XYZ file of C-alpha atoms in Angstrom:
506
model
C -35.969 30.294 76.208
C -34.994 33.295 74.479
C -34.347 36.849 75.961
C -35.594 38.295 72.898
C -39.832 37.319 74.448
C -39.694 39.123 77.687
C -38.594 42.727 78.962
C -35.679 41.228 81.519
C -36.214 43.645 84.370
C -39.629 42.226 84.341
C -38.350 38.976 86.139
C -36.959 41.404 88.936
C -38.813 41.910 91.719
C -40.776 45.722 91.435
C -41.305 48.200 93.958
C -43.141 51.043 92.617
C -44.196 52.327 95.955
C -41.134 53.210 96.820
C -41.562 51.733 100.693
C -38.356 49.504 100.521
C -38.086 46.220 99.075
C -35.712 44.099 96.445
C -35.699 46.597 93.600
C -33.330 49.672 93.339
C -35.223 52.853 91.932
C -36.274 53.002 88.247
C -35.711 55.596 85.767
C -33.268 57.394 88.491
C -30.772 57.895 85.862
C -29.829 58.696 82.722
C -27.032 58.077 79.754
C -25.114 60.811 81.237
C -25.450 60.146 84.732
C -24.171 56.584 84.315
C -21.047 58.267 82.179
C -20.680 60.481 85.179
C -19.975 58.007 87.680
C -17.799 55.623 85.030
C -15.420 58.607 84.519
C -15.248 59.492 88.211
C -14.349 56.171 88.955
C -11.531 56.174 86.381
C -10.554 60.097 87.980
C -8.676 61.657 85.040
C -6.700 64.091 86.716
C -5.326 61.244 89.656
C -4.704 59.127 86.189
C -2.996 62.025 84.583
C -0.302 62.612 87.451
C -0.716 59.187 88.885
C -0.258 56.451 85.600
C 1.071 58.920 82.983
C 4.755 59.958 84.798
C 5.605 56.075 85.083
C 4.806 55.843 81.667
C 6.949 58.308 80.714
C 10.167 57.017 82.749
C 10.045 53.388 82.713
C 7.766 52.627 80.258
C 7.658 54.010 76.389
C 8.526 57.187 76.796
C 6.842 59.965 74.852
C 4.255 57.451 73.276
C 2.147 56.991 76.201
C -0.867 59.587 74.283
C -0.694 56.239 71.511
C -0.459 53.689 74.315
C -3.703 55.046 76.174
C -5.182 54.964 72.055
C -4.409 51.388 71.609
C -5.732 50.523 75.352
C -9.019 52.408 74.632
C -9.600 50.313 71.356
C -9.112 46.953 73.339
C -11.598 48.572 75.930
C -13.614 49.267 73.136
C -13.931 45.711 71.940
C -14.344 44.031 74.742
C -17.601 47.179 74.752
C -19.050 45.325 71.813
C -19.858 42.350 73.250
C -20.786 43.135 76.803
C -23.179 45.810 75.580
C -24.845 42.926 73.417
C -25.107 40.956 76.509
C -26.829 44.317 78.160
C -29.737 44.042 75.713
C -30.210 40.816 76.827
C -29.873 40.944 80.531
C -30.557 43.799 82.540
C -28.805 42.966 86.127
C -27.342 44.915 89.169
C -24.726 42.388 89.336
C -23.485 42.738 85.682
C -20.358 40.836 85.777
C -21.262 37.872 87.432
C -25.175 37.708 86.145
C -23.928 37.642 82.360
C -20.931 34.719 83.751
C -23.644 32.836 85.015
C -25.897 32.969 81.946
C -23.092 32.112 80.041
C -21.029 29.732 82.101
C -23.445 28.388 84.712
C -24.227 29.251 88.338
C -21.203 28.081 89.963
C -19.071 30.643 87.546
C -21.104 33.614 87.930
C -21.022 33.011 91.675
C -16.796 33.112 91.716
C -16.694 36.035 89.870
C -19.307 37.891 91.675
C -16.621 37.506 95.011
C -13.852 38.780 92.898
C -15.455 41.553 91.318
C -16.739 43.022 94.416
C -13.261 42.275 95.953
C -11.787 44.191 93.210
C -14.185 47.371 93.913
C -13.884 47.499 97.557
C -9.826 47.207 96.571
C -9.899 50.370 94.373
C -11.770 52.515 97.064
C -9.520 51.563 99.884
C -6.371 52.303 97.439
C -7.773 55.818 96.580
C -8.827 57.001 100.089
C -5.133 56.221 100.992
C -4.348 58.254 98.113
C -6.764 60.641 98.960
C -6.023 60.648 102.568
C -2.223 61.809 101.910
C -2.648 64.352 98.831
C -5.125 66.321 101.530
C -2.755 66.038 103.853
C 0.258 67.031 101.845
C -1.944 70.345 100.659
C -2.639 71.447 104.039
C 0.977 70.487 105.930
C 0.020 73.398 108.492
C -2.597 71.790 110.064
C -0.750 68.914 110.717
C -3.775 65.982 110.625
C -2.259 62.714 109.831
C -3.781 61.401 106.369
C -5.858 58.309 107.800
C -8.303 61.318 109.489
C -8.657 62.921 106.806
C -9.215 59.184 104.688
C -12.021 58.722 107.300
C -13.135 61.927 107.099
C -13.800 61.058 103.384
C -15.283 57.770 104.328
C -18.150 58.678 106.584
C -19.270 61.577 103.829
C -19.039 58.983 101.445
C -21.259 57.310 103.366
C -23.893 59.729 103.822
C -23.977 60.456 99.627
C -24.597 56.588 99.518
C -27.475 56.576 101.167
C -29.098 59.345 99.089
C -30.682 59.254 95.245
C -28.353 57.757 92.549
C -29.656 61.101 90.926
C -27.833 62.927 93.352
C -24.196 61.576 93.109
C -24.373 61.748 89.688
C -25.303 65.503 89.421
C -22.187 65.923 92.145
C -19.833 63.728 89.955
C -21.204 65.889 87.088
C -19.985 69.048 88.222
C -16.703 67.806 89.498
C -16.101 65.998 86.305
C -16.559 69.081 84.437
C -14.209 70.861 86.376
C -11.745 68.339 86.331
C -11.874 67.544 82.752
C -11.805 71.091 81.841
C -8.587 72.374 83.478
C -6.895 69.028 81.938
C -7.872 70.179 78.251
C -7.724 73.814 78.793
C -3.595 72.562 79.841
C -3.649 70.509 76.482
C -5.360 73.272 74.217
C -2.610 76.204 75.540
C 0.061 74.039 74.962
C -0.876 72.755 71.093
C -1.942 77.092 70.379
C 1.455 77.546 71.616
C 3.027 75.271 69.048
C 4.366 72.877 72.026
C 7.680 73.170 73.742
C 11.266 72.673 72.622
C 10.483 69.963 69.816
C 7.074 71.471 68.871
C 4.277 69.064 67.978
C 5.555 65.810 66.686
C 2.280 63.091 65.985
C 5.022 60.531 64.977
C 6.422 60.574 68.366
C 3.719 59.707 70.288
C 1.317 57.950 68.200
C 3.546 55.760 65.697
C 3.867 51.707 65.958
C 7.210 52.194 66.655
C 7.050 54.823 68.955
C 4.725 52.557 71.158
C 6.364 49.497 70.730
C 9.997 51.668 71.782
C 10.887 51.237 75.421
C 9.318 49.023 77.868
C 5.469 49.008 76.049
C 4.627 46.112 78.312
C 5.258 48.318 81.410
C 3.281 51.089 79.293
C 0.554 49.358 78.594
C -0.159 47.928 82.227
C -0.291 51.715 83.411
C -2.441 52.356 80.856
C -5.092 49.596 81.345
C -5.218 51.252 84.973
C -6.759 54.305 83.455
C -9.495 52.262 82.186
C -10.918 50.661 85.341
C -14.462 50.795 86.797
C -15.199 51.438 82.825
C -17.384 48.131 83.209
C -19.634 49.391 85.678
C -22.080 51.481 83.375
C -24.073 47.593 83.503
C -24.366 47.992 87.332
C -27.048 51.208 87.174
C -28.945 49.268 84.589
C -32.267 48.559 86.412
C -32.082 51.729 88.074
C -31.591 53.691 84.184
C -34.017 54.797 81.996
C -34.311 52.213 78.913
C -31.463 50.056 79.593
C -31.277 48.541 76.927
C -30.897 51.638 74.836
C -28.897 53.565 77.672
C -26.193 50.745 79.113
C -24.834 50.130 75.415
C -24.990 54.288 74.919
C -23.048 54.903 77.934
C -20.557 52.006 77.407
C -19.293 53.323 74.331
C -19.177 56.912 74.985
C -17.462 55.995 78.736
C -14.956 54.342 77.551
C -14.415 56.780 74.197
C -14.292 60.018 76.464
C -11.985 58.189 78.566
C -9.624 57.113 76.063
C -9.880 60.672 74.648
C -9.105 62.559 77.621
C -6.198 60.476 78.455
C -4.711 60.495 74.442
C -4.721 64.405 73.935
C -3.736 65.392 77.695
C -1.349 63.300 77.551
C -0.200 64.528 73.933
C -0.142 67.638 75.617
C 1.931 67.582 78.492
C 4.548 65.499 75.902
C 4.660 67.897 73.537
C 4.787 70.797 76.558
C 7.880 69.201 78.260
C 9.257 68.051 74.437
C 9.231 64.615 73.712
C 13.310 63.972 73.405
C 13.130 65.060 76.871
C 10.239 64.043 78.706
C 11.941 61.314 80.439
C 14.538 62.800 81.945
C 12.293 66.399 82.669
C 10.100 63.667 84.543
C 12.342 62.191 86.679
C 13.874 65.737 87.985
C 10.496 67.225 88.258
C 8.956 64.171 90.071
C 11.888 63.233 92.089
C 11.573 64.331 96.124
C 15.251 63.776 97.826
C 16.594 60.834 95.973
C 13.299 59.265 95.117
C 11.890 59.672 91.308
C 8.503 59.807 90.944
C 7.848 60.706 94.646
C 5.447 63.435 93.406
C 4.111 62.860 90.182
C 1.862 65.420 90.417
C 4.031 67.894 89.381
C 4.616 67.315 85.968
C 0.824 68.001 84.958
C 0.812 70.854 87.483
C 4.211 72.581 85.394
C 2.982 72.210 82.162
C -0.590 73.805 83.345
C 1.673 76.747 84.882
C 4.143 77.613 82.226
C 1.736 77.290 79.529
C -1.536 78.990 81.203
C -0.791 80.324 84.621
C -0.190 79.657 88.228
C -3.690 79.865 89.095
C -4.509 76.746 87.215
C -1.614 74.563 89.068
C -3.184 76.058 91.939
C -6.604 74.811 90.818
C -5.669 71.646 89.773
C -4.122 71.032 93.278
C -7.468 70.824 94.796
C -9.279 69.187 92.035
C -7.273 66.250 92.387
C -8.668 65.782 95.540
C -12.279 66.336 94.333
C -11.086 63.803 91.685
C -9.920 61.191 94.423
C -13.307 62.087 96.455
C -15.557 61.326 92.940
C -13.824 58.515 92.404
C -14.314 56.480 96.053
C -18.037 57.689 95.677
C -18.197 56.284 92.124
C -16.988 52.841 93.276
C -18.548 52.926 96.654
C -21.993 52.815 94.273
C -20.478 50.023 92.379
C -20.073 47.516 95.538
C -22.716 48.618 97.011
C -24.801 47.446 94.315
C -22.631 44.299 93.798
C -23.557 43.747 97.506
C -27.218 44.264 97.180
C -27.216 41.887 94.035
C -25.566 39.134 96.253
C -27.355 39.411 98.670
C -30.669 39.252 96.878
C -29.406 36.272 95.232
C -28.224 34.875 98.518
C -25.129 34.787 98.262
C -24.823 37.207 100.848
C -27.448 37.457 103.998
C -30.934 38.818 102.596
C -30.947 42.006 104.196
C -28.219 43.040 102.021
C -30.689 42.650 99.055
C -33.471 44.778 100.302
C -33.379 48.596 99.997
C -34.666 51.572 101.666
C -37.843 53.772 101.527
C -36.076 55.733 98.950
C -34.449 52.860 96.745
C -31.184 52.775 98.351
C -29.626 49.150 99.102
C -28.528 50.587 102.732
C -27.668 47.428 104.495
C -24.966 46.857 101.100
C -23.924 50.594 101.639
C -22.999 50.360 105.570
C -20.946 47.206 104.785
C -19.259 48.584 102.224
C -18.284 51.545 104.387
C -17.284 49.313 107.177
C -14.772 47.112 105.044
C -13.027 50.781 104.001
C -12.877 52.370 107.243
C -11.103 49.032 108.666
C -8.960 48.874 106.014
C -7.925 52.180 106.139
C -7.522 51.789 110.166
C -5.333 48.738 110.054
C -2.736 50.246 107.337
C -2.799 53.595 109.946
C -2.201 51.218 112.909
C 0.461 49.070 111.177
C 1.818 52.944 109.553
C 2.090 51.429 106.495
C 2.584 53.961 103.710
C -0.569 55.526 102.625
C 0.539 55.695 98.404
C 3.252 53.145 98.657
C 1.593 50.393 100.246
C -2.331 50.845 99.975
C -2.910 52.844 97.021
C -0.159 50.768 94.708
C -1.198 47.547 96.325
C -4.418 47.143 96.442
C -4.931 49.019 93.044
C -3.144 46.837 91.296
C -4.297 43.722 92.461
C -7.474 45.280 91.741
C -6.871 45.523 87.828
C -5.795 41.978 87.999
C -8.796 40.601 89.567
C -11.134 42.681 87.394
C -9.000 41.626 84.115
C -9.614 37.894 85.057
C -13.716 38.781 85.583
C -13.655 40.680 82.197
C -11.965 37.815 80.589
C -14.303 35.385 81.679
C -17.303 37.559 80.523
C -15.655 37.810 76.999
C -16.070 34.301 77.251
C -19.620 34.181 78.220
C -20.708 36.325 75.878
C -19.991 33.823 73.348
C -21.187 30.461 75.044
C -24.360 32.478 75.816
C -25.875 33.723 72.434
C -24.143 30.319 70.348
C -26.910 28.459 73.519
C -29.655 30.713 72.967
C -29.584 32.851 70.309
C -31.109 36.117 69.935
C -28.496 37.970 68.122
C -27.376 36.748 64.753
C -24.712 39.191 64.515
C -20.501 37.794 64.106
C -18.847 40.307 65.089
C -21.026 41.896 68.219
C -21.054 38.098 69.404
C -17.845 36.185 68.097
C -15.621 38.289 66.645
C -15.507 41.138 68.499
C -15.399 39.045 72.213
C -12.901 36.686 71.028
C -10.354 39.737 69.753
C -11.205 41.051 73.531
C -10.430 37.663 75.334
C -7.490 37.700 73.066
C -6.396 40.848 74.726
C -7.578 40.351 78.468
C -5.135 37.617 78.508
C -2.275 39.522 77.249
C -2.891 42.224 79.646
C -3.279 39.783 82.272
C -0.061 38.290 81.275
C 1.935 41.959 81.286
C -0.066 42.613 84.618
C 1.335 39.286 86.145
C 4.683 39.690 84.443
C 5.732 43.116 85.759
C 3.549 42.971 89.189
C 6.594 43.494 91.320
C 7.165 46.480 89.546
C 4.060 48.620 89.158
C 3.246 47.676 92.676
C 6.165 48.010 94.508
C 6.532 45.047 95.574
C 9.408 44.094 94.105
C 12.356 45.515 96.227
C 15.097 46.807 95.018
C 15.519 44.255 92.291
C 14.605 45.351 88.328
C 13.532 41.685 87.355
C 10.018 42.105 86.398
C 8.869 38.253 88.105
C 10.817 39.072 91.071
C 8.386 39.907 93.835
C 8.621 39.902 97.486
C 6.167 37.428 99.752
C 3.507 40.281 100.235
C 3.783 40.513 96.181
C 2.777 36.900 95.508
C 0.343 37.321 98.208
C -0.999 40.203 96.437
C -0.366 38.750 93.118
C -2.449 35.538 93.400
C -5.463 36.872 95.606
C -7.915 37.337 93.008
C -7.430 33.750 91.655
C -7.382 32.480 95.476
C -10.800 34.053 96.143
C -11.768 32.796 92.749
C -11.199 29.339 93.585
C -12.616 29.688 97.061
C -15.953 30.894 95.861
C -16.266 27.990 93.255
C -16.069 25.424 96.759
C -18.522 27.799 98.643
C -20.876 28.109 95.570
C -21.003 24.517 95.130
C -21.589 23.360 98.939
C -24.132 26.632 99.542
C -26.023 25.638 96.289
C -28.642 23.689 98.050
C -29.307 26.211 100.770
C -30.048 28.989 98.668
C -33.957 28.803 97.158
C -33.895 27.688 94.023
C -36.403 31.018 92.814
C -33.454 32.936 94.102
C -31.109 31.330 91.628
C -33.256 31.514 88.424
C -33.939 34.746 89.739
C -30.572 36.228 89.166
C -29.127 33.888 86.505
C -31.732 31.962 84.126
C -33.049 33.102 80.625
């Protein structure tokens, strides 16, 4: 039957007491809140000194502001038709509740594993990342970075268990901050009339310009900036109007996002001078005979020469708070991917309940407990912090959550040609099938050039030549995939069948 007859949060179990149940709190948060936690999770400033120096060295050069443009437009597509779906289905488990309306049980099952894969992936990468930019700020007391990783988990851990309300007035102000110093760098620099070559739109935002280089190496980086974007669906049934706020906060996500990104990174081009960038890069980056050891510092120069060494300063220590926003942001986002699964039992049912105050807890512990063992077998084996888990897992993490998004652009289509409900071509044809278009490109350039944006590749240049941990790496996603399809089908008549129309039927 149609959507269009029945409120959808009204098939959800309710809990308006408040004294612990299946539901998450209602009208917690806001348009704005929900954009809070999306932008943590895509942290700017780690972005910024992260993605943006590999762009400029081995991918197109001085057009990565246009290639962070052109990535927020296919972002903004795919937008279209997954905030149609959003009107339609209001769902904890976004990803894998609109698969299964549009692809069937068994679908929306698989993807539900990867997706949640993908999100515990991304907040074991950045507490590694985390772990080591503390430690390299505070040398002198001489803590190793895993402490300081776990350190980050178990406070992470006490924010999850509190009101959604409250991490998103925390992300708020650190966003703020964050944001701020990045623009208040850009602004100086365009007063200023840039650096050596002055400002020069051509260079950075022409076809040609983005299309110079490596662009396929470009725009991989790029669609990194972009992740945990999807996740404004997650806080739907705990958000005020969903179906007026998870389409508002889509849009204007993944449009400040795209903006930040574009005119920061216009700035620090046209700072540096874009005939030079490259090279200015590499000997600003470069620690001993390593290039891009610390990309950090190319944000951090431009912010000093152009407004003072107080903001470099600054910026030092809200890259951390950027890190810290951004394992809180996705901590959130599995632990309500856990809570869904469980309360659709896929998962055991205490992971579906939640606490006197709304909070799936049982989904929030295990979420903790997969971080702090990852991060204490990469300490115990002393594998690199950065190098191994943050470029590692992250990647594979865009991979897996590429595949998911593909598969939803799919759905999205199948779904409303089934059951109608929205007459309109381009929000549900047009629009996803451009997006699917472009999911598998990315996921080709992602898969092309893995070796290389993740390290694993050696010493060799050849972008399909990958090392046995790369492959590994490389194919997970599609491996869990695959495994969840068999464990969907032979749990299928173990789970109730109210729990299943439950969480997927119309």
């Amino acid at each position: 039957m149609s959507t269009e007859t029945a409120e959808p949060t009204d098939r959800e179990p309710r809990d308006p007491g408040g004294t612990g149940g299946t539901s998450l709190t209602r009208n917690a948060i806001g348009v704005f809140g929900i954009c809070f936690f999306v932008i943590a999770a895509a942290a700017p400033i780690a972005g910024m000194t992260g993605l943006v120096p590999s762009i400029l060295v081995i991918g197109n050069g001085a057009a990565a502001p246009g290639t962070f443009l052109v990535a927020g437009l296919v972002f903004m597509l795919f937008s279209v038709g997954y905030a149609a779906m959003s009107n339609h289905v209001v769902h904890t488990g976004a990803f894998f509740a609109y698969i299964g309306r549009g692809l069937g049980v068994t679908w929306g099952v698989a993807s539900a594993f990867v997706t949640v894969m993908a999100y515990c992936l991304v907040q074991a990468a950045v507490y590694g990342y985390l772990g080591a930019t503390v430690a390299g700020t505070l040398p002198s007391l001489d803590v190793p970075w895993w402490v300081w990783s776990l350190a980050a988990v178990a406070l992470v851990q006490v924010l999850g268990l509190l009101h959604v309300e409250f991490g998103a007035k925390l992300l708020g102000l650190l966003l703020v901050l964050e944001v701020g110093s990045m623009m208040l760098t850009a602004l100086a620099v365009f007063l200023d009339g840039g650096g050596p070559d002055g400002i020069d739109l051509g260079a950075s935002f022409s076809p040609s310009a983005i299309m110079d280089g490596a662009p396929g190496i470009a725009f991989a980086f790029a669609f990194a900036g972009f992740i945990g974007f999807e996740a404004t669906a997650i806080y739907g049934e705990e958000s005020r109007n969903p179906r007026r706020t998870v389409p508002l906060s889509t849009y204007l996500s993944v449009g400040i996002i795209t903006a930040v990104f574009a005119v920061v990174s216009f700035g620090v081009v046209s700072g540096v001078g874009h005939t030079q960038v490259a090279d200015e890069t590499v000997r600003l980056t470069t620690v001993g005979d390593v290039p891009l050891a610390d990309p950090a510092q190319v944000l951090f120069h431009v912010a000093d020469v152009y407004v003072g060494g107080w903001l470099a300063e600054l910026m030092k220590w809200l890259l951390i708070s950027s890190a810290f926003a951004c394992v809180l942001a996705f901590h959130n986002s599995a632990t309500r991917y856990f809570f869904a699964m469980g309360r659709a039992e896929l998962l055991p049912k205490a992971f579906g309940r939640t606490n006197s105050r709304g909070v799936p807890a049982y989904a929030s512990f295990l979420q903790t407990s997969i971080a702090g063992l990852v991060v204490a077998a990469f300490a115990l084996f002393d594998l690199d912090p950065v190098v191994n888990l943050f470029y590692w897992f992250a990647i594979t993490a865009i991979v897996a959550l590429t595949f998911v998004q593909a598969l939803v652009s799919i759905s999205v289509i199948v779904y409303f040609r089934r059951n109608g409900g929205d007459t309109r071509p381009w929000n549900v044809l047009i629009a996803p099938a451009l997006s699917l278009a472009a999911m598998v490109g990315i996921l080709y350039l992602l898969l092309a050039r893995f070796g290389l944006i993740s390290g694993t590749a050696g010493t060799s240049m050849d972008a399909w030549h990958m090392s046995a941990t790369g492959w590994i790496l490389a194919l997970c996603p599609f491996a869990v995939f695959g495994g969840a399809v068999v464990y969907a089908l032979a749990t299928a008549k173990k789970r109730s069948e109210n729990a299943l129309l439950k969480e997927f039927v119309s």
